[in-house]
Each structure stands twice: as C-alpha cells, then as structure tokens.
Amino acid sequence: QSALTQPASVSGSPGQSITISCTGTSSDVGGYNYVSWYQQHPGKAPKLMIYDVSKRPSGVSNRFSGSKSGNTASLTISGLQAEDEADYYCSSYTSSSTYVFGTGTKVTVL
Amino acid sequence: QVQLQESGPGLVKPSQTLSLTCTVSGGSISSGSYYWSWIRQPAGKGLEWIGRIYTSGSTNYNPSLKSRVTISVDTSKNQFSLKLSSVTAADTAVYYCARGTQGAFDYWGQGTLVTVSS
C-alpha cells in the first residue's frame, strides 16, 4: 500500500487559514469515511485532531475542520496560531482492513 | 483517562527479533469495541502502521511487514505485544502503541526508540 500524498510544507501568517490536502485512491480515502488527521510536535506522540473525515474529538479547537471530496481529504486550520506549528499526518482505513498514513506536512506559522 | 506505555529493549541486534509490550491503564483492554495498534516512525520520517489486534485475537498487518510481524494480546495483564523478526537497520524507529476505533487512533503511548545495531 502506498502512502497517501500530502504537500511537504504549508505556511501562513497568524490569523490566516490554511488547508492541507491528502490524496489517496478509491481503495482508501475515496472508499471510506474513515479519514483521520494527527498533529505532531517535535519529540511528541501524534495527537488526534479529526476523525471520520470531519468529526472533532472533545478538547480539540473548532479552528480545526476536515472534509473530503472523492479521493482527496482536507484539513483546514483557521485563525492560525503559533502553537499550530507542527507536522500533520492524515490516515485512512483501506479495503484490505489496514491503515495507511500520509507523507506528512510541516506547517509553519510565519 | 486511558494511558498507554511502551516497554522493551532499546537496542536489538540485526537478524534478531524485536519485542515490545504496551501496557494499558485507566481502562480494561477488553472493554469497548477497540483495536490495539502498533505504529512506527523512523527518525525524521513519517508514520507507518504496523498492525492491529482486537481483543478477540483477530489481527491485521501491514502487507509490507506481514511476514515478520506478530501482535498478541494478554487481557489478564491488560497488555498487547509486538514481535518483529529478522530486523535490519531499516527497522530502527520510534515505536508507538495506540488505541483505535475503525476510523482513528485516539490514544497513543509516548513512544519508545528501538535501534537495530550490532
């Protein structure tokens, strides 16, 4: 299974909105509403930010939102803050009953 | 609050078997419809899902690692384990254990670095 494709880096100024894409196939992203997004700060474990394409776990800021169209899922961070600077990974359940992660995106707050 | 903690040797020799255990606290590993996964991350690289186990014992593995991986569960100890055989330097990574639903991994351990070197 191939990793889902994400942009290597995305940047934005404080207060702006950014969107990270996550492209897969009809066997993963396009086939199931089981796309999730993780935030990872250096040296830390990943933290779940979005699950089931667009649901937010309790405690996650509503500045984070998710969506999907066809084989591409997206994570939008609105009102960008310095603390949002981190690596972000998408993940999808697959038709083989496995999981695949995205290549990862480094978000920089300018 | 569920917590997960990985444990095991930090150094493994090439061709040997890597063995890690994840201890779950704050809840029973048998309760709820959860899967228990292992995920790894080489230094400076992305996340790779290794495999998962349900408390019934059913497993799913990453096809690229399937021939070398075994995940097991011990409900009496509230633990699940990973064995990865015939390791090489390419298996050097931080290994995470995580609790999952069908759609996501909601609780993660802090991760443990395993280095493969002679």
mmCIF file of C-alpha atoms in Angstrom:
data_model
loop_
_atom_site.group_PDB
_atom_site.id
_atom_site.type_symbol
_atom_site.label_atom_id
_atom_site.label_comp_id
_atom_site.label_asym_id
_atom_site.label_seq_id
_atom_site.Cartn_x
_atom_site.Cartn_y
_atom_site.Cartn_z
ATOM 1 C CA GLN A 1 0.000 0.000 0.000
ATOM 2 C CA SER A 2 1.332 3.420 -0.916
ATOM 3 C CA ALA A 3 1.404 6.356 1.458
ATOM 4 C CA LEU A 4 -1.250 8.998 0.964
ATOM 5 C CA THR A 5 0.089 12.139 -0.716
ATOM 6 C CA GLN A 6 0.357 15.367 1.267
ATOM 7 C CA PRO A 7 2.216 18.603 0.475
ATOM 8 C CA ALA A 8 5.596 18.667 2.194
ATOM 9 C CA SER A 9 5.002 22.078 3.687
ATOM 10 C CA VAL A 10 2.340 24.723 4.139
ATOM 11 C CA SER A 11 2.775 28.117 5.750
ATOM 12 C CA GLY A 12 0.612 31.010 6.819
ATOM 13 C CA SER A 13 0.585 34.124 8.949
ATOM 14 C CA PRO A 14 -1.123 34.287 12.326
ATOM 15 C CA GLY A 15 -4.873 34.637 11.919
ATOM 16 C CA GLN A 16 -4.910 33.257 8.397
ATOM 17 C CA SER A 17 -6.438 29.965 7.247
ATOM 18 C CA ILE A 18 -4.517 27.147 5.645
ATOM 19 C CA THR A 19 -5.605 23.884 4.072
ATOM 20 C CA ILE A 20 -3.654 20.633 3.866
ATOM 21 C CA SER A 21 -4.653 18.083 1.257
ATOM 22 C CA CYS A 22 -4.398 14.306 1.498
ATOM 23 C CA THR A 23 -4.785 12.348 -1.738
ATOM 24 C CA GLY A 24 -5.351 8.625 -1.919
ATOM 25 C CA THR A 25 -7.348 6.219 -4.036
ATOM 26 C CA SER A 26 -10.796 4.699 -4.187
ATOM 27 C CA SER A 27 -9.432 1.842 -2.055
ATOM 28 C CA ASP A 28 -8.731 4.099 0.894
ATOM 29 C CA VAL A 29 -9.683 7.786 1.153
ATOM 30 C CA GLY A 30 -12.353 7.625 -1.536
ATOM 31 C CA GLY A 31 -13.871 4.391 -0.349
ATOM 32 C CA TYR A 32 -14.469 5.033 3.338
ATOM 33 C CA ASN A 33 -15.370 7.861 5.687
ATOM 34 C CA TYR A 34 -12.530 6.755 7.948
ATOM 35 C CA VAL A 35 -10.052 9.563 7.355
ATOM 36 C CA SER A 36 -8.307 10.992 10.405
ATOM 37 C CA TRP A 37 -5.764 13.757 10.999
ATOM 38 C CA TYR A 38 -2.941 13.957 13.552
ATOM 39 C CA GLN A 39 -0.827 16.817 14.866
ATOM 40 C CA GLN A 40 2.712 16.027 15.972
ATOM 41 C CA HIS A 41 5.033 18.432 17.734
ATOM 42 C CA PRO A 42 8.773 17.608 17.766
ATOM 43 C CA GLY A 43 9.620 14.756 20.095
ATOM 44 C CA LYS A 44 5.980 14.139 20.961
ATOM 45 C CA ALA A 45 3.444 11.466 20.118
ATOM 46 C CA PRO A 46 0.841 12.291 17.469
ATOM 47 C CA LYS A 47 -2.449 13.772 18.684
ATOM 48 C CA LEU A 48 -5.798 13.028 17.070
ATOM 49 C CA MET A 49 -7.344 16.215 15.659
ATOM 50 C CA ILE A 50 -10.063 14.958 13.272
ATOM 51 C CA TYR A 51 -11.683 11.549 12.836
ATOM 52 C CA ASP A 52 -14.282 10.096 10.478
ATOM 53 C CA VAL A 53 -13.411 12.827 7.931
ATOM 54 C CA SER A 54 -14.879 15.782 9.817
ATOM 55 C CA LYS A 55 -15.507 14.977 13.499
ATOM 56 C CA ARG A 56 -13.535 16.675 16.252
ATOM 57 C CA PRO A 57 -12.596 14.852 19.464
ATOM 58 C CA SER A 58 -13.521 16.540 22.706
ATOM 59 C CA GLY A 59 -10.999 19.224 23.584
ATOM 60 C CA VAL A 60 -9.804 19.936 20.045
ATOM 61 C CA SER A 61 -10.261 23.542 18.955
ATOM 62 C CA ASN A 62 -13.044 24.258 16.478
ATOM 63 C CA ARG A 63 -10.417 26.073 14.402
ATOM 64 C CA PHE A 64 -9.628 22.627 13.009
ATOM 65 C CA SER A 65 -12.014 21.185 10.444
ATOM 66 C CA GLY A 66 -11.965 18.325 7.964
ATOM 67 C CA SER A 67 -13.654 17.470 4.700
ATOM 68 C CA LYS A 68 -13.431 15.055 1.792
ATOM 69 C CA SER A 69 -14.166 15.113 -1.906
ATOM 70 C CA GLY A 70 -13.589 11.989 -3.949
ATOM 71 C CA ASN A 71 -10.148 10.572 -3.233
ATOM 72 C CA THR A 72 -8.875 13.737 -1.529
ATOM 73 C CA ALA A 73 -9.371 14.727 2.084
ATOM 74 C CA SER A 74 -8.508 18.122 3.521
ATOM 75 C CA LEU A 75 -7.673 19.623 6.897
ATOM 76 C CA THR A 76 -8.300 23.333 7.365
ATOM 77 C CA ILE A 77 -6.831 25.334 10.216
ATOM 78 C CA SER A 78 -8.491 28.711 10.617
ATOM 79 C CA GLY A 79 -7.232 31.577 12.733
ATOM 80 C CA LEU A 80 -3.704 30.167 12.564
ATOM 81 C CA GLN A 81 -1.797 30.414 15.840
ATOM 82 C CA ALA A 82 1.866 29.956 16.747
ATOM 83 C CA GLU A 83 1.035 26.748 18.638
ATOM 84 C CA ASP A 84 -0.329 25.202 15.422
ATOM 85 C CA GLU A 85 3.214 24.963 14.037
ATOM 86 C CA ALA A 86 3.788 21.209 13.840
ATOM 87 C CA ASP A 87 3.756 18.235 11.498
ATOM 88 C CA TYR A 88 0.359 16.973 10.355
ATOM 89 C CA TYR A 89 -0.468 13.493 9.090
ATOM 90 C CA CYS A 90 -3.624 12.108 7.550
ATOM 91 C CA SER A 91 -4.598 8.459 7.795
ATOM 92 C CA SER A 92 -7.194 6.287 6.119
ATOM 93 C CA TYR A 93 -8.671 2.852 6.582
ATOM 94 C CA THR A 94 -8.229 0.702 3.464
ATOM 95 C CA SER A 95 -10.075 -2.013 1.575
ATOM 96 C CA SER A 96 -7.537 -4.534 2.894
ATOM 97 C CA SER A 97 -8.587 -3.842 6.509
ATOM 98 C CA THR A 98 -5.325 -1.991 7.070
ATOM 99 C CA TYR A 99 -4.393 1.646 7.588
ATOM 100 C CA VAL A 100 -2.195 3.958 5.579
ATOM 101 C CA PHE A 101 -0.732 7.284 6.669
ATOM 102 C CA GLY A 102 0.014 10.346 4.610
ATOM 103 C CA THR A 103 3.514 11.556 3.813
ATOM 104 C CA GLY A 104 3.184 14.353 6.339
ATOM 105 C CA THR A 105 3.003 18.154 6.092
ATOM 106 C CA LYS A 106 5.099 20.636 8.032
ATOM 107 C CA VAL A 107 3.033 23.669 8.972
ATOM 108 C CA THR A 108 4.980 26.870 9.555
ATOM 109 C CA VAL A 109 3.472 29.950 11.157
ATOM 110 C CA LEU A 110 5.232 32.948 9.651
ATOM 111 C CA GLN B 1 -8.308 8.598 31.147
ATOM 112 C CA VAL B 2 -6.742 5.793 29.159
ATOM 113 C CA GLN B 3 -2.955 5.697 29.122
ATOM 114 C CA LEU B 4 -0.616 3.516 27.102
ATOM 115 C CA GLN B 5 3.050 2.818 27.846
ATOM 116 C CA GLU B 6 5.515 1.001 25.612
ATOM 117 C CA SER B 7 8.332 -1.049 27.099
ATOM 118 C CA GLY B 8 11.119 -3.241 25.778
ATOM 119 C CA PRO B 9 14.790 -3.270 24.753
ATOM 120 C CA GLY B 10 16.089 -0.106 23.160
ATOM 121 C CA LEU B 11 18.800 -1.940 21.247
ATOM 122 C CA VAL B 12 18.355 -5.039 19.089
ATOM 123 C CA LYS B 13 20.997 -6.806 17.015
ATOM 124 C CA PRO B 14 20.478 -7.310 13.263
ATOM 125 C CA SER B 15 18.664 -10.540 12.335
ATOM 126 C CA GLN B 16 17.219 -10.836 15.840
ATOM 127 C CA THR B 17 13.625 -10.329 16.960
ATOM 128 C CA LEU B 18 12.350 -7.005 18.263
ATOM 129 C CA SER B 19 9.883 -7.428 21.140
ATOM 130 C CA LEU B 20 7.801 -4.654 22.671
ATOM 131 C CA THR B 21 4.916 -4.584 25.129
ATOM 132 C CA CYS B 22 2.229 -1.952 25.566
ATOM 133 C CA THR B 23 0.600 -1.688 28.982
ATOM 134 C CA VAL B 24 -2.841 -0.102 29.087
ATOM 135 C CA SER B 25 -4.044 1.692 32.210
ATOM 136 C CA GLY B 26 -7.171 3.644 33.066
ATOM 137 C CA GLY B 27 -9.454 1.090 31.480
ATOM 138 C CA SER B 28 -9.758 -2.555 30.546
ATOM 139 C CA ILE B 29 -8.220 -3.595 27.240
ATOM 140 C CA SER B 30 -11.233 -5.864 26.801
ATOM 141 C CA SER B 31 -13.925 -3.228 27.181
ATOM 142 C CA GLY B 32 -15.461 -1.441 24.256
ATOM 143 C CA SER B 33 -15.039 -2.039 20.566
ATOM 144 C CA TYR B 34 -11.410 -1.010 20.287
ATOM 145 C CA TYR B 35 -8.500 -2.176 18.237
ATOM 146 C CA TRP B 36 -4.953 -2.018 19.588
ATOM 147 C CA SER B 37 -2.286 -0.977 17.098
ATOM 148 C CA TRP B 38 1.446 -0.600 16.677
ATOM 149 C CA ILE B 39 2.777 2.310 14.615
ATOM 150 C CA ARG B 40 6.393 3.300 13.986
ATOM 151 C CA GLN B 41 8.300 6.365 12.846
ATOM 152 C CA PRO B 42 11.946 6.380 11.686
ATOM 153 C CA ALA B 43 13.841 9.487 12.683
ATOM 154 C CA GLY B 44 12.849 12.442 10.525
ATOM 155 C CA LYS B 45 10.326 10.392 8.572
ATOM 156 C CA GLY B 46 6.594 9.718 8.530
ATOM 157 C CA LEU B 47 4.323 7.340 10.368
ATOM 158 C CA GLU B 48 3.925 3.708 9.327
ATOM 159 C CA TRP B 49 1.114 1.496 10.587
ATOM 160 C CA ILE B 50 2.424 -1.947 11.550
ATOM 161 C CA GLY B 51 -0.684 -3.833 12.563
ATOM 162 C CA ARG B 52 -3.571 -4.184 15.000
ATOM 163 C CA ILE B 53 -5.287 -6.708 17.221
ATOM 164 C CA TYR B 54 -8.797 -6.949 18.569
ATOM 165 C CA THR B 55 -9.354 -8.426 21.998
ATOM 166 C CA SER B 56 -10.869 -11.478 20.332
ATOM 167 C CA GLY B 57 -7.384 -12.110 18.996
ATOM 168 C CA SER B 58 -8.092 -11.275 15.372
ATOM 169 C CA THR B 59 -5.266 -9.395 13.685
ATOM 170 C CA ASN B 60 -4.496 -7.308 10.607
ATOM 171 C CA TYR B 61 -0.980 -6.480 9.443
ATOM 172 C CA ASN B 62 0.704 -4.086 7.048
ATOM 173 C CA PRO B 63 1.326 -6.188 3.915
ATOM 174 C CA SER B 64 4.913 -4.924 3.689
ATOM 175 C CA LEU B 65 5.700 -6.303 7.176
ATOM 176 C CA LYS B 66 3.242 -9.173 7.435
ATOM 177 C CA SER B 67 5.794 -11.961 7.028
ATOM 178 C CA ARG B 68 7.812 -10.682 10.007
ATOM 179 C CA VAL B 69 5.158 -9.352 12.412
ATOM 180 C CA THR B 70 3.181 -10.946 15.213
ATOM 181 C CA ILE B 71 0.872 -8.979 17.504
ATOM 182 C CA SER B 72 -0.663 -10.672 20.527
ATOM 183 C CA VAL B 73 -2.809 -9.657 23.492
ATOM 184 C CA ASP B 74 -2.819 -10.664 27.156
ATOM 185 C CA THR B 75 -6.091 -9.464 28.620
ATOM 186 C CA SER B 76 -5.175 -10.701 32.104
ATOM 187 C CA LYS B 77 -2.262 -8.249 32.179
ATOM 188 C CA ASN B 78 -4.042 -5.525 30.175
ATOM 189 C CA GLN B 79 -1.204 -5.657 27.664
ATOM 190 C CA PHE B 80 -0.594 -6.264 23.999
ATOM 191 C CA SER B 81 2.703 -7.031 22.347
ATOM 192 C CA LEU B 82 4.668 -6.713 19.109
ATOM 193 C CA LYS B 83 7.251 -9.102 17.734
ATOM 194 C CA LEU B 84 9.175 -8.176 14.581
ATOM 195 C CA SER B 85 11.601 -10.805 13.354
ATOM 196 C CA SER B 86 14.755 -10.634 11.238
ATOM 197 C CA VAL B 87 15.289 -6.956 11.927
ATOM 198 C CA THR B 88 17.672 -4.733 9.979
ATOM 199 C CA ALA B 89 18.822 -1.150 10.376
ATOM 200 C CA ALA B 90 15.726 -0.121 8.412
ATOM 201 C CA ASP B 91 13.612 -1.157 11.406
ATOM 202 C CA THR B 92 15.248 1.483 13.619
ATOM 203 C CA ALA B 93 12.434 3.791 14.664
ATOM 204 C CA VAL B 94 10.302 5.156 17.449
ATOM 205 C CA TYR B 95 7.580 2.591 18.056
ATOM 206 C CA TYR B 96 4.178 3.731 19.296
ATOM 207 C CA CYS B 97 1.263 1.718 20.601
ATOM 208 C CA ALA B 98 -2.196 3.184 20.143
ATOM 209 C CA ARG B 99 -5.855 2.521 20.820
ATOM 210 C CA GLY B 100 -8.099 2.741 17.809
ATOM 211 C CA THR B 101 -11.628 2.614 16.569
ATOM 212 C CA GLN B 102 -12.386 1.685 12.975
ATOM 213 C CA GLY B 103 -11.685 5.240 11.942
ATOM 214 C CA ALA B 104 -8.863 6.625 14.040
ATOM 215 C CA PHE B 105 -6.197 6.223 16.700
ATOM 216 C CA ASP B 106 -7.409 8.183 19.702
ATOM 217 C CA TYR B 107 -4.906 7.378 22.438
ATOM 218 C CA TRP B 108 -1.173 6.938 21.914
ATOM 219 C CA GLY B 109 1.746 5.905 24.054
ATOM 220 C CA GLN B 110 4.708 8.250 24.361
ATOM 221 C CA GLY B 111 6.775 6.084 22.036
ATOM 222 C CA THR B 112 9.958 4.107 22.534
ATOM 223 C CA LEU B 113 13.098 4.279 20.402
ATOM 224 C CA VAL B 114 14.390 0.963 19.148
ATOM 225 C CA THR B 115 17.779 0.940 17.466
ATOM 226 C CA VAL B 116 18.943 -2.004 15.389
ATOM 227 C CA SER B 117 22.724 -2.226 15.573
ATOM 228 C CA SER B 118 25.432 -4.724 16.347
#
